[in-house]
PDB file of C-alpha atoms in Angstrom:
ATOM      1  CA  UNK L   1     128.530 176.352 154.350  1.00  0.00           C
ATOM      2  CA  UNK L   2     127.548 174.841 157.711  1.00  0.00           C
ATOM      3  CA  UNK L   3     130.622 173.468 159.459  1.00  0.00           C
ATOM      4  CA  UNK L   4     130.096 171.062 162.350  1.00  0.00           C
ATOM      5  CA  UNK L   5     133.140 170.614 164.572  1.00  0.00           C
ATOM      6  CA  UNK L   6     131.240 169.647 167.722  1.00  0.00           C
ATOM      7  CA  UNK L   7     133.254 166.403 167.723  1.00  0.00           C
ATOM      8  CA  UNK L   8     136.999 166.118 167.221  1.00  0.00           C
ATOM      9  CA  UNK L   9     138.276 165.612 163.657  1.00  0.00           C
ATOM     10  CA  UNK L  10     141.452 163.840 162.584  1.00  0.00           C
ATOM     11  CA  UNK L  11     144.395 165.708 161.065  1.00  0.00           C
ATOM     12  CA  UNK L  12     143.479 164.387 157.616  1.00  0.00           C
ATOM     13  CA  UNK L  13     139.870 165.514 157.974  1.00  0.00           C
ATOM     14  CA  UNK L  14     141.052 168.902 159.224  1.00  0.00           C
ATOM     15  CA  UNK L  15     143.100 169.284 156.034  1.00  0.00           C
ATOM     16  CA  UNK L  16     140.085 168.263 153.947  1.00  0.00           C
ATOM     17  CA  UNK L  17     138.007 170.986 155.616  1.00  0.00           C
ATOM     18  CA  UNK L  18     140.683 173.575 154.876  1.00  0.00           C
ATOM     19  CA  UNK L  19     141.124 172.390 151.287  1.00  0.00           C
ATOM     20  CA  UNK L  20     137.379 172.446 150.674  1.00  0.00           C
ATOM     21  CA  UNK L  21     136.981 175.954 152.108  1.00  0.00           C
ATOM     22  CA  UNK L  22     139.831 177.205 149.934  1.00  0.00           C
ATOM     23  CA  UNK L  23     138.155 175.659 146.881  1.00  0.00           C
ATOM     24  CA  UNK L  24     135.246 178.066 147.413  1.00  0.00           C
ATOM     25  CA  UNK L  25     137.609 180.903 146.540  1.00  0.00           C
ATOM     26  CA  UNK L  26     139.261 179.092 143.617  1.00  0.00           C
ATOM     27  CA  UNK L  27     137.427 180.204 140.485  1.00  0.00           C
ATOM     28  CA  UNK L  28     138.704 177.132 138.626  1.00  0.00           C
ATOM     29  CA  UNK L  29     137.089 174.779 141.132  1.00  0.00           C
ATOM     30  CA  UNK L  30     133.654 173.191 140.733  1.00  0.00           C
ATOM     31  CA  UNK L  31     132.924 174.416 144.275  1.00  0.00           C
ATOM     32  CA  UNK L  32     133.806 178.019 143.478  1.00  0.00           C
ATOM     33  CA  UNK L  33     131.620 180.858 144.674  1.00  0.00           C
ATOM     34  CA  UNK L  34     131.207 182.796 141.435  1.00  0.00           C
ATOM     35  CA  UNK L  35     131.775 186.453 140.822  1.00  0.00           C
ATOM     36  CA  UNK L  36     129.219 188.622 142.643  1.00  0.00           C
ATOM     37  CA  UNK L  37     128.036 185.596 144.638  1.00  0.00           C
ATOM     38  CA  UNK L  38     128.187 185.430 148.418  1.00  0.00           C
ATOM     39  CA  UNK L  39     129.805 182.828 150.669  1.00  0.00           C
ATOM     40  CA  UNK L  40     128.307 182.492 154.144  1.00  0.00           C
ATOM     41  CA  UNK L  41     130.169 180.340 156.658  1.00  0.00           C
ATOM     42  CA  UNK L  42     128.371 179.196 159.809  1.00  0.00           C
ATOM     43  CA  UNK L  43     129.979 177.217 162.613  1.00  0.00           C
ATOM     44  CA  UNK L  44     127.516 174.847 164.259  1.00  0.00           C
ATOM     45  CA  UNK L  45     127.214 175.529 167.999  1.00  0.00           C
ATOM     46  CA  UNK L  46     125.293 174.096 170.923  1.00  0.00           C
ATOM     47  CA  UNK L  47     123.497 177.445 171.240  1.00  0.00           C
ATOM     48  CA  UNK L  48     121.694 176.757 167.955  1.00  0.00           C
ATOM     49  CA  UNK L  49     119.208 174.776 170.012  1.00  0.00           C
ATOM     50  CA  UNK L  50     117.599 178.095 170.912  1.00  0.00           C
ATOM     51  CA  UNK L  51     119.352 180.817 168.874  1.00  0.00           C
ATOM     52  CA  UNK L  52     119.648 181.606 165.170  1.00  0.00           C
ATOM     53  CA  UNK L  53     123.076 180.835 163.677  1.00  0.00           C
ATOM     54  CA  UNK L  54     125.338 183.869 163.260  1.00  0.00           C
ATOM     55  CA  UNK L  55     127.738 183.732 160.281  1.00  0.00           C
ATOM     56  CA  UNK L  56     131.429 183.598 161.083  1.00  0.00           C
ATOM     57  CA  UNK L  57     132.136 184.978 157.603  1.00  0.00           C
ATOM     58  CA  UNK L  58     129.816 186.518 155.020  1.00  0.00           C
ATOM     59  CA  UNK L  59     131.739 187.782 151.999  1.00  0.00           C
ATOM     60  CA  UNK L  60     130.940 188.553 148.376  1.00  0.00           C
ATOM     61  CA  UNK L  61     133.293 187.515 145.577  1.00  0.00           C
ATOM     62  CA  UNK L  62     134.249 190.732 143.739  1.00  0.00           C
ATOM     63  CA  UNK L  63     136.163 188.854 141.044  1.00  0.00           C
ATOM     64  CA  UNK L  64     139.915 188.304 140.861  1.00  0.00           C
ATOM     65  CA  UNK L  65     140.556 190.511 137.841  1.00  0.00           C
ATOM     66  CA  UNK L  66     141.149 187.623 135.441  1.00  0.00           C
ATOM     67  CA  UNK L  67     138.310 188.910 133.257  1.00  0.00           C
ATOM     68  CA  UNK L  68     139.772 192.415 132.967  1.00  0.00           C
ATOM     69  CA  UNK L  69     141.968 193.823 130.234  1.00  0.00           C
ATOM     70  CA  UNK L  70     145.140 195.473 131.512  1.00  0.00           C
ATOM     71  CA  UNK L  71     144.551 198.452 129.235  1.00  0.00           C
ATOM     72  CA  UNK L  72     140.862 199.096 129.902  1.00  0.00           C
ATOM     73  CA  UNK L  73     140.687 197.742 133.460  1.00  0.00           C
ATOM     74  CA  UNK L  74     142.899 197.256 136.476  1.00  0.00           C
ATOM     75  CA  UNK L  75     143.406 193.506 136.991  1.00  0.00           C
ATOM     76  CA  UNK L  76     146.121 194.062 139.618  1.00  0.00           C
ATOM     77  CA  UNK L  77     143.835 196.131 141.828  1.00  0.00           C
ATOM     78  CA  UNK L  78     140.967 193.682 141.315  1.00  0.00           C
ATOM     79  CA  UNK L  79     143.154 190.746 142.352  1.00  0.00           C
ATOM     80  CA  UNK L  80     144.301 192.581 145.477  1.00  0.00           C
ATOM     81  CA  UNK L  81     140.686 193.384 146.383  1.00  0.00           C
ATOM     82  CA  UNK L  82     139.741 189.726 145.783  1.00  0.00           C
ATOM     83  CA  UNK L  83     142.472 188.481 148.117  1.00  0.00           C
ATOM     84  CA  UNK L  84     141.793 191.031 150.873  1.00  0.00           C
ATOM     85  CA  UNK L  85     137.995 191.012 150.840  1.00  0.00           C
ATOM     86  CA  UNK L  86     137.190 187.424 149.883  1.00  0.00           C
ATOM     87  CA  UNK L  87     140.052 184.915 149.939  1.00  0.00           C
ATOM     88  CA  UNK L  88     141.780 185.981 153.164  1.00  0.00           C
ATOM     89  CA  UNK L  89     138.630 186.180 155.353  1.00  0.00           C
ATOM     90  CA  UNK L  90     137.677 182.623 154.348  1.00  0.00           C
ATOM     91  CA  UNK L  91     141.162 181.205 154.933  1.00  0.00           C
ATOM     92  CA  UNK L  92     141.602 183.030 158.234  1.00  0.00           C
ATOM     93  CA  UNK L  93     138.236 181.858 159.531  1.00  0.00           C
ATOM     94  CA  UNK L  94     138.838 178.211 158.635  1.00  0.00           C
ATOM     95  CA  UNK L  95     142.332 178.142 160.146  1.00  0.00           C
ATOM     96  CA  UNK L  96     140.811 179.411 163.408  1.00  0.00           C
ATOM     97  CA  UNK L  97     137.709 177.210 163.395  1.00  0.00           C
ATOM     98  CA  UNK L  98     139.516 173.878 163.040  1.00  0.00           C
ATOM     99  CA  UNK L  99     141.012 174.527 166.491  1.00  0.00           C
ATOM    100  CA  UNK L 100     137.589 174.867 168.163  1.00  0.00           C
ATOM    101  CA  UNK L 101     137.019 172.588 171.166  1.00  0.00           C
ATOM    102  CA  UNK L 102     134.406 169.793 170.798  1.00  0.00           C
ATOM    103  CA  UNK L 103     130.947 170.358 172.298  1.00  0.00           C
ATOM    104  CA  UNK L 104     128.488 168.187 174.184  1.00  0.00           C
ATOM    105  CA  UNK L 105     125.695 168.239 171.615  1.00  0.00           C
ATOM    106  CA  UNK L 106     125.301 168.527 167.864  1.00  0.00           C
ATOM    107  CA  UNK L 107     122.026 170.280 166.887  1.00  0.00           C
ATOM    108  CA  UNK L 108     122.338 169.815 163.120  1.00  0.00           C
ATOM    109  CA  UNK L 109     118.619 169.973 162.358  1.00  0.00           C
ATOM    110  CA  UNK L 110     118.149 173.065 164.523  1.00  0.00           C
ATOM    111  CA  UNK L 111     121.095 174.759 162.793  1.00  0.00           C
ATOM    112  CA  UNK L 112     119.769 173.984 159.310  1.00  0.00           C
ATOM    113  CA  UNK L 113     116.339 175.317 160.302  1.00  0.00           C
ATOM    114  CA  UNK L 114     117.979 178.506 161.571  1.00  0.00           C
ATOM    115  CA  UNK L 115     119.990 178.916 158.381  1.00  0.00           C
ATOM    116  CA  UNK L 116     116.820 178.508 156.330  1.00  0.00           C
ATOM    117  CA  UNK L 117     115.313 181.483 158.127  1.00  0.00           C
ATOM    118  CA  UNK L 118     118.425 183.671 158.293  1.00  0.00           C
ATOM    119  CA  UNK L 119     120.170 183.016 154.975  1.00  0.00           C
ATOM    120  CA  UNK L 120     117.682 181.648 152.446  1.00  0.00           C
ATOM    121  CA  UNK L 121     114.631 183.847 152.861  1.00  0.00           C
ATOM    122  CA  UNK L 122     114.810 185.361 149.340  1.00  0.00           C
ATOM    123  CA  UNK L 123     115.078 183.977 145.835  1.00  0.00           C
ATOM    124  CA  UNK L 124     118.519 184.140 144.180  1.00  0.00           C
ATOM    125  CA  UNK L 125     119.069 186.597 141.360  1.00  0.00           C
ATOM    126  CA  UNK L 126     118.730 185.414 137.782  1.00  0.00           C
ATOM    127  CA  UNK L 127     121.691 183.268 136.760  1.00  0.00           C
ATOM    128  CA  UNK L 128     122.578 182.335 140.345  1.00  0.00           C
ATOM    129  CA  UNK L 129     121.432 179.663 142.792  1.00  0.00           C
ATOM    130  CA  UNK L 130     121.344 179.037 146.521  1.00  0.00           C
ATOM    131  CA  UNK L 131     123.403 176.076 147.760  1.00  0.00           C
ATOM    132  CA  UNK L 132     123.560 174.601 151.239  1.00  0.00           C
ATOM    133  CA  UNK L 133     126.781 172.721 152.022  1.00  0.00           C
ATOM    134  CA  UNK L 134     127.073 170.796 155.282  1.00  0.00           C
ATOM    135  CA  UNK L 135     130.368 169.403 156.598  1.00  0.00           C
ATOM    136  CA  UNK L 136     129.524 167.231 159.603  1.00  0.00           C
ATOM    137  CA  UNK L 137     129.430 163.659 160.865  1.00  0.00           C
ATOM    138  CA  UNK L 138     125.651 164.135 160.327  1.00  0.00           C
ATOM    139  CA  UNK L 139     124.853 162.500 163.679  1.00  0.00           C
ATOM    140  CA  UNK L 140     122.066 164.668 165.059  1.00  0.00           C
ATOM    141  CA  UNK L 141     122.316 164.938 168.835  1.00  0.00           C
ATOM    142  CA  UNK L 142     120.196 167.415 170.792  1.00  0.00           C
ATOM    143  CA  UNK L 143     117.510 167.342 173.459  1.00  0.00           C
ATOM    144  CA  UNK L 144     114.970 167.619 170.638  1.00  0.00           C
ATOM    145  CA  UNK L 145     116.195 164.715 168.484  1.00  0.00           C
ATOM    146  CA  UNK L 146     119.156 162.445 169.097  1.00  0.00           C
ATOM    147  CA  UNK L 147     120.213 159.599 166.812  1.00  0.00           C
ATOM    148  CA  UNK L 148     121.959 158.038 169.810  1.00  0.00           C
ATOM    149  CA  UNK L 149     118.695 158.034 171.771  1.00  0.00           C
ATOM    150  CA  UNK L 150     116.000 157.847 169.076  1.00  0.00           C
ATOM    151  CA  UNK L 151     117.765 156.125 166.200  1.00  0.00           C
ATOM    152  CA  UNK L 152     117.163 157.097 162.583  1.00  0.00           C
ATOM    153  CA  UNK L 153     113.514 156.117 162.470  1.00  0.00           C
ATOM    154  CA  UNK L 154     111.320 159.188 162.098  1.00  0.00           C
ATOM    155  CA  UNK L 155     107.997 158.928 160.304  1.00  0.00           C
ATOM    156  CA  UNK L 156     106.917 161.441 157.694  1.00  0.00           C
ATOM    157  CA  UNK L 157     104.784 163.411 160.146  1.00  0.00           C
ATOM    158  CA  UNK L 158     107.718 163.788 162.553  1.00  0.00           C
ATOM    159  CA  UNK L 159     110.026 164.882 159.738  1.00  0.00           C
ATOM    160  CA  UNK L 160     107.528 167.475 158.571  1.00  0.00           C
ATOM    161  CA  UNK L 161     107.421 169.048 162.025  1.00  0.00           C
ATOM    162  CA  UNK L 162     111.224 169.381 161.991  1.00  0.00           C
ATOM    163  CA  UNK L 163     111.598 170.497 158.373  1.00  0.00           C
ATOM    164  CA  UNK L 164     113.528 173.643 157.490  1.00  0.00           C
ATOM    165  CA  UNK L 165     112.429 176.402 155.102  1.00  0.00           C
ATOM    166  CA  UNK L 166     114.672 175.593 152.158  1.00  0.00           C
ATOM    167  CA  UNK L 167     112.308 176.199 149.250  1.00  0.00           C
ATOM    168  CA  UNK L 168     114.733 178.799 147.845  1.00  0.00           C
ATOM    169  CA  UNK L 169     117.662 176.355 147.976  1.00  0.00           C
ATOM    170  CA  UNK L 170     118.319 174.531 144.727  1.00  0.00           C
ATOM    171  CA  UNK L 171     120.436 171.782 146.250  1.00  0.00           C
ATOM    172  CA  UNK L 172     122.081 170.531 149.423  1.00  0.00           C
ATOM    173  CA  UNK L 173     125.473 168.816 149.568  1.00  0.00           C
ATOM    174  CA  UNK L 174     126.845 166.694 152.401  1.00  0.00           C
ATOM    175  CA  UNK L 175     130.459 165.993 153.294  1.00  0.00           C
ATOM    176  CA  UNK L 176     130.270 163.392 156.044  1.00  0.00           C
ATOM    177  CA  UNK L 177     133.123 163.401 158.560  1.00  0.00           C
ATOM    178  CA  UNK L 178     133.660 159.683 158.996  1.00  0.00           C
ATOM    179  CA  UNK L 179     134.149 158.129 162.420  1.00  0.00           C
ATOM    180  CA  UNK L 180     135.352 154.550 162.781  1.00  0.00           C
ATOM    181  CA  UNK L 181     133.208 153.884 165.851  1.00  0.00           C
ATOM    182  CA  UNK L 182     130.134 155.019 163.886  1.00  0.00           C
ATOM    183  CA  UNK L 183     130.901 153.170 160.649  1.00  0.00           C
ATOM    184  CA  UNK L 184     127.667 151.154 160.745  1.00  0.00           C
ATOM    185  CA  UNK L 185     125.598 154.268 161.555  1.00  0.00           C
ATOM    186  CA  UNK L 186     127.164 156.423 158.840  1.00  0.00           C
ATOM    187  CA  UNK L 187     125.966 154.223 156.018  1.00  0.00           C
ATOM    188  CA  UNK L 188     123.190 154.191 153.446  1.00  0.00           C
ATOM    189  CA  UNK L 189     120.447 154.559 156.060  1.00  0.00           C
ATOM    190  CA  UNK L 190     121.952 157.834 157.331  1.00  0.00           C
ATOM    191  CA  UNK L 191     122.074 159.346 153.836  1.00  0.00           C
ATOM    192  CA  UNK L 192     118.516 158.183 153.158  1.00  0.00           C
ATOM    193  CA  UNK L 193     117.382 159.928 156.352  1.00  0.00           C
ATOM    194  CA  UNK L 194     118.936 163.232 155.313  1.00  0.00           C
ATOM    195  CA  UNK L 195     117.654 162.855 151.766  1.00  0.00           C
ATOM    196  CA  UNK L 196     114.116 162.537 153.154  1.00  0.00           C
ATOM    197  CA  UNK L 197     114.705 165.437 155.518  1.00  0.00           C
ATOM    198  CA  UNK L 198     115.824 167.779 152.734  1.00  0.00           C
ATOM    199  CA  UNK L 199     112.935 166.668 150.540  1.00  0.00           C
ATOM    200  CA  UNK L 200     110.452 167.599 153.273  1.00  0.00           C
ATOM    201  CA  UNK L 201     112.346 170.892 153.650  1.00  0.00           C
ATOM    202  CA  UNK L 202     111.764 171.827 150.015  1.00  0.00           C
ATOM    203  CA  UNK L 203     115.093 171.001 148.397  1.00  0.00           C
ATOM    204  CA  UNK L 204     117.126 168.069 147.057  1.00  0.00           C
ATOM    205  CA  UNK L 205     120.176 166.291 148.414  1.00  0.00           C
ATOM    206  CA  UNK L 206     122.361 166.368 145.317  1.00  0.00           C
ATOM    207  CA  UNK L 207     125.477 164.631 146.669  1.00  0.00           C
ATOM    208  CA  UNK L 208     126.973 162.994 149.751  1.00  0.00           C
ATOM    209  CA  UNK L 209     130.651 162.169 150.233  1.00  0.00           C
ATOM    210  CA  UNK L 210     132.247 160.492 153.248  1.00  0.00           C
ATOM    211  CA  UNK L 211     135.631 161.652 154.516  1.00  0.00           C
ATOM    212  CA  UNK L 212     137.458 158.803 156.229  1.00  0.00           C
ATOM    213  CA  UNK L 213     139.642 159.236 159.296  1.00  0.00           C
TER     214      UNK L 213
END
């Protein structure tokens, strides 16, 4: 999960971020990180222009004990371990991150490229899959590429030079933090850009949802 808070979010959007992050630890949710799967949370920073992203949280889901029999297992202990080692670190990190101060740039492409190298360099184990989830306004803004300066028009050759190594990622999902002043920019053309970008990076954009202010 790549979380971009380089621009201020509304209270409603802040709650959506928290709710989504909590859904990763809810085994009944479609977004759930399954048992023995790992959740890696990265906060997008200006430093990603030149440095690899460092995870804020990297935790494995040990299971919540719901699959254990009280006579042959120890569901109570398993649930406690689940809450302490998986659920709490995610909740604590998100509650802290939503208070981060906005930054001057938003190197989304550079961050995704860094994540491709640092988090998706091996194939997932049988029965599992790699997912990349991005929560951001998806407005790329760095010295390298800026939608404010360059617009959304990048030819195939330019996209190939900026592509990430996401061949081991089965799908990418976008949750677009909507901004009223960017309503015309955050439309179909923006999603088409990122769909092309992920295709050149070796994966597929499976879904895109816009969170209004």
